């Protein structure tokens, strides 16, 4: 048997399960594929919001929040802090959970936090072409990378206006 033929490679419904999974016919190992968790934040400096112009696919050249996949052995807040630093060299303080977005189409759960920059100095990291602080009326709405970026910005603005920071979810 070659190395290439080992491991989970056949799709079947394991005994006691109700979903098709990749199973190894040699050892019966089952590969459970689960949704990816994305963590990020709406970061503010005064009345301005931090956005990053993507230097990677998908949606290269479009603006997004500092966000990315949660790493193993990392808390969700820790992941959001790390992503802000990796993408914008931004040091942030988490203020609370803003929203949880379920996106089954791409098998993602996104946890977006409210945060404030602890210093105004920011710079593009390796995944960003550019980073900027935008006033609300300067946000490049037509150039946002993903629908959830718009949702998070709208939810942040709503919370700012009402003082209600109850975590939000997917819009209807």
Short mmCIF file of C-alpha atoms in Angstrom, two decimals:
data_model
loop_
_atom_site.label_atom_id
_atom_site.label_comp_id
_atom_site.label_asym_id
_atom_site.label_seq_id
_atom_site.Cartn_x
_atom_site.Cartn_y
_atom_site.Cartn_z
CA UNK A 1 0.00 0.00 0.00
CA UNK A 2 1.38 3.41 -0.93
CA UNK A 3 1.30 6.46 1.31
CA UNK A 4 -1.17 8.12 -1.10
CA UNK A 5 -3.74 5.36 -0.58
CA UNK A 6 -3.82 5.62 3.22
CA UNK A 7 -6.17 7.65 5.33
CA UNK A 8 -9.73 8.84 4.93
CA UNK A 9 -10.60 8.61 1.24
CA UNK A 10 -14.00 6.95 0.87
CA UNK A 11 -17.27 8.78 1.42
CA UNK A 12 -19.83 6.83 3.42
CA UNK A 13 -22.25 7.21 6.33
CA UNK A 14 -20.51 5.72 9.39
CA UNK A 15 -22.52 3.45 11.66
CA UNK A 16 -24.49 5.49 14.16
CA UNK A 17 -24.14 8.68 12.08
CA UNK A 18 -26.53 10.40 9.70
CA UNK A 19 -24.11 12.25 7.41
CA UNK A 20 -21.72 11.19 4.74
CA UNK A 21 -18.11 11.54 5.89
CA UNK A 22 -14.64 10.67 4.62
CA UNK A 23 -13.69 7.31 6.14
CA UNK A 24 -10.49 5.29 6.02
CA UNK A 25 -11.35 1.77 4.84
CA UNK A 26 -8.16 0.40 6.42
CA UNK A 27 -8.57 1.62 10.01
CA UNK A 28 -12.15 3.03 10.05
CA UNK A 29 -10.89 6.51 11.01
CA UNK A 30 -13.61 9.11 10.35
CA UNK A 31 -12.66 12.60 9.21
CA UNK A 32 -15.11 15.11 10.66
CA UNK A 33 -15.10 18.31 8.63
CA UNK A 34 -16.53 21.16 10.67
CA UNK A 35 -17.23 24.83 10.00
CA UNK A 36 -14.37 27.29 10.15
CA UNK A 37 -14.50 29.95 12.85
CA UNK A 38 -13.62 33.47 11.75
CA UNK A 39 -12.80 36.13 14.35
CA UNK A 40 -12.44 39.83 13.80
CA UNK A 41 -13.33 43.26 15.07
CA UNK A 42 -14.77 46.63 14.28
CA UNK A 43 -11.90 48.75 15.63
CA UNK A 44 -12.37 52.43 16.35
CA UNK A 45 -10.03 55.30 16.98
CA UNK A 46 -12.24 58.13 18.19
CA UNK A 47 -15.03 58.32 15.61
CA UNK A 48 -13.08 56.55 12.86
CA UNK A 49 -13.13 52.88 11.87
CA UNK A 50 -10.14 50.75 10.85
CA UNK A 51 -10.43 49.01 7.47
CA UNK A 52 -7.88 46.94 5.57
CA UNK A 53 -7.57 46.69 1.78
CA UNK A 54 -7.04 43.00 1.04
CA UNK A 55 -3.76 41.88 -0.55
CA UNK A 56 -4.92 38.25 -0.84
CA UNK A 57 -7.78 36.36 -2.44
CA UNK A 58 -10.65 36.17 -2.13
CA UNK A 59 -11.70 39.73 -3.00
CA UNK A 60 -8.20 41.13 -3.38
CA UNK A 61 -8.21 44.94 -3.45
CA UNK A 62 -11.48 45.26 -1.53
CA UNK A 63 -11.84 46.67 1.99
CA UNK A 64 -12.53 44.52 5.03
CA UNK A 65 -12.36 44.45 8.79
CA UNK A 66 -9.28 42.92 10.38
CA UNK A 67 -10.44 39.31 10.65
CA UNK A 68 -9.39 35.78 9.87
CA UNK A 69 -9.52 32.15 10.92
CA UNK A 70 -9.23 31.22 14.56
CA UNK A 71 -6.09 29.17 15.27
CA UNK A 72 -5.91 26.01 17.38
CA UNK A 73 -5.54 26.61 21.13
CA UNK A 74 -6.57 30.28 20.75
CA UNK A 75 -9.46 32.11 22.40
CA UNK A 76 -11.83 33.97 20.11
CA UNK A 77 -10.88 37.32 21.65
CA UNK A 78 -7.20 36.44 21.40
CA UNK A 79 -7.70 35.57 17.74
CA UNK A 80 -9.38 38.91 17.05
CA UNK A 81 -6.49 40.75 18.75
CA UNK A 82 -3.96 38.73 16.74
CA UNK A 83 -5.75 39.34 13.43
CA UNK A 84 -5.84 43.12 14.03
CA UNK A 85 -2.09 43.08 14.62
CA UNK A 86 -1.30 40.77 11.68
CA UNK A 87 -3.38 42.71 9.16
CA UNK A 88 -2.94 46.29 10.37
CA UNK A 89 -0.16 46.27 12.99
CA UNK A 90 -2.99 47.53 15.23
CA UNK A 91 -2.95 47.10 18.97
CA UNK A 92 -6.53 46.83 20.20
CA UNK A 93 -8.58 46.40 23.36
CA UNK A 94 -11.72 44.28 23.01
CA UNK A 95 -14.84 46.01 24.33
CA UNK A 96 -17.41 43.25 23.77
CA UNK A 97 -19.00 40.88 21.31
CA UNK A 98 -20.73 42.74 18.48
CA UNK A 99 -22.21 39.88 16.45
CA UNK A 100 -22.22 36.20 15.54
CA UNK A 101 -22.87 35.53 11.87
CA UNK A 102 -23.75 32.07 10.58
CA UNK A 103 -22.77 31.56 6.95
CA UNK A 104 -23.57 27.93 6.12
CA UNK A 105 -23.03 28.45 2.37
CA UNK A 106 -19.29 28.66 3.03
CA UNK A 107 -19.29 26.71 6.32
CA UNK A 108 -18.25 29.65 8.48
CA UNK A 109 -19.24 31.04 11.84
CA UNK A 110 -17.99 34.60 12.32
CA UNK A 111 -17.52 36.21 15.73
CA UNK A 112 -17.02 39.95 15.38
CA UNK A 113 -16.02 42.05 18.37
CA UNK A 114 -16.19 45.75 19.19
CA UNK A 115 -12.71 47.09 19.87
CA UNK A 116 -10.77 50.29 20.25
CA UNK A 117 -7.29 50.99 19.05
CA UNK A 118 -4.93 51.64 21.94
CA UNK A 119 -2.67 53.73 19.66
CA UNK A 120 -3.28 55.44 16.31
CA UNK A 121 -0.21 54.00 14.60
CA UNK A 122 -1.26 51.36 12.07
CA UNK A 123 0.48 49.84 9.05
CA UNK A 124 -0.35 47.23 6.44
CA UNK A 125 0.58 43.70 7.36
CA UNK A 126 1.37 40.95 4.80
CA UNK A 127 -2.32 40.30 4.01
CA UNK A 128 -3.19 43.99 3.51
CA UNK A 129 -2.27 46.37 0.69
CA UNK A 130 -3.31 49.37 2.73
CA UNK A 131 -4.95 50.21 6.05
CA UNK A 132 -6.87 53.36 6.89
CA UNK A 133 -9.09 54.95 9.50
CA UNK A 134 -12.40 56.05 7.98
CA UNK A 135 -15.04 58.43 9.26
CA UNK A 136 -18.50 56.89 8.87
CA UNK A 137 -19.36 59.01 5.82
CA UNK A 138 -16.04 58.12 4.15
CA UNK A 139 -16.37 54.31 4.29
CA UNK A 140 -16.02 52.90 0.74
CA UNK A 141 -19.34 51.05 0.87
CA UNK A 142 -19.20 49.89 -2.77
CA UNK A 143 -15.73 48.42 -2.22
CA UNK A 144 -16.41 46.26 0.84
CA UNK A 145 -15.15 42.71 0.42
CA UNK A 146 -17.95 40.69 2.02
CA UNK A 147 -21.59 41.14 3.07
CA UNK A 148 -20.67 40.41 6.70
CA UNK A 149 -18.35 43.45 6.72
CA UNK A 150 -21.37 45.64 5.89
CA UNK A 151 -23.48 43.83 8.48
CA UNK A 152 -20.87 44.39 11.19
CA UNK A 153 -20.42 48.07 10.33
CA UNK A 154 -24.20 48.60 10.33
CA UNK A 155 -24.56 46.74 13.63
CA UNK A 156 -21.74 48.77 15.17
CA UNK A 157 -23.33 52.03 13.99
CA UNK A 158 -26.73 50.92 15.34
CA UNK A 159 -25.19 50.12 18.73
CA UNK A 160 -23.43 53.47 18.79
CA UNK A 161 -26.70 55.29 18.05
CA UNK A 162 -28.84 53.37 20.56
CA UNK A 163 -26.36 52.38 23.26
CA UNK A 164 -27.68 48.81 22.90
CA UNK A 165 -24.68 46.52 22.48
CA UNK A 166 -26.65 43.27 22.64
CA UNK A 167 -24.82 40.94 20.22
CA UNK A 168 -26.44 40.84 16.80
CA UNK A 169 -26.83 38.06 14.24
CA UNK A 170 -27.45 37.69 10.53
CA UNK A 171 -29.78 40.34 9.14
CA UNK A 172 -33.08 39.05 7.72
#
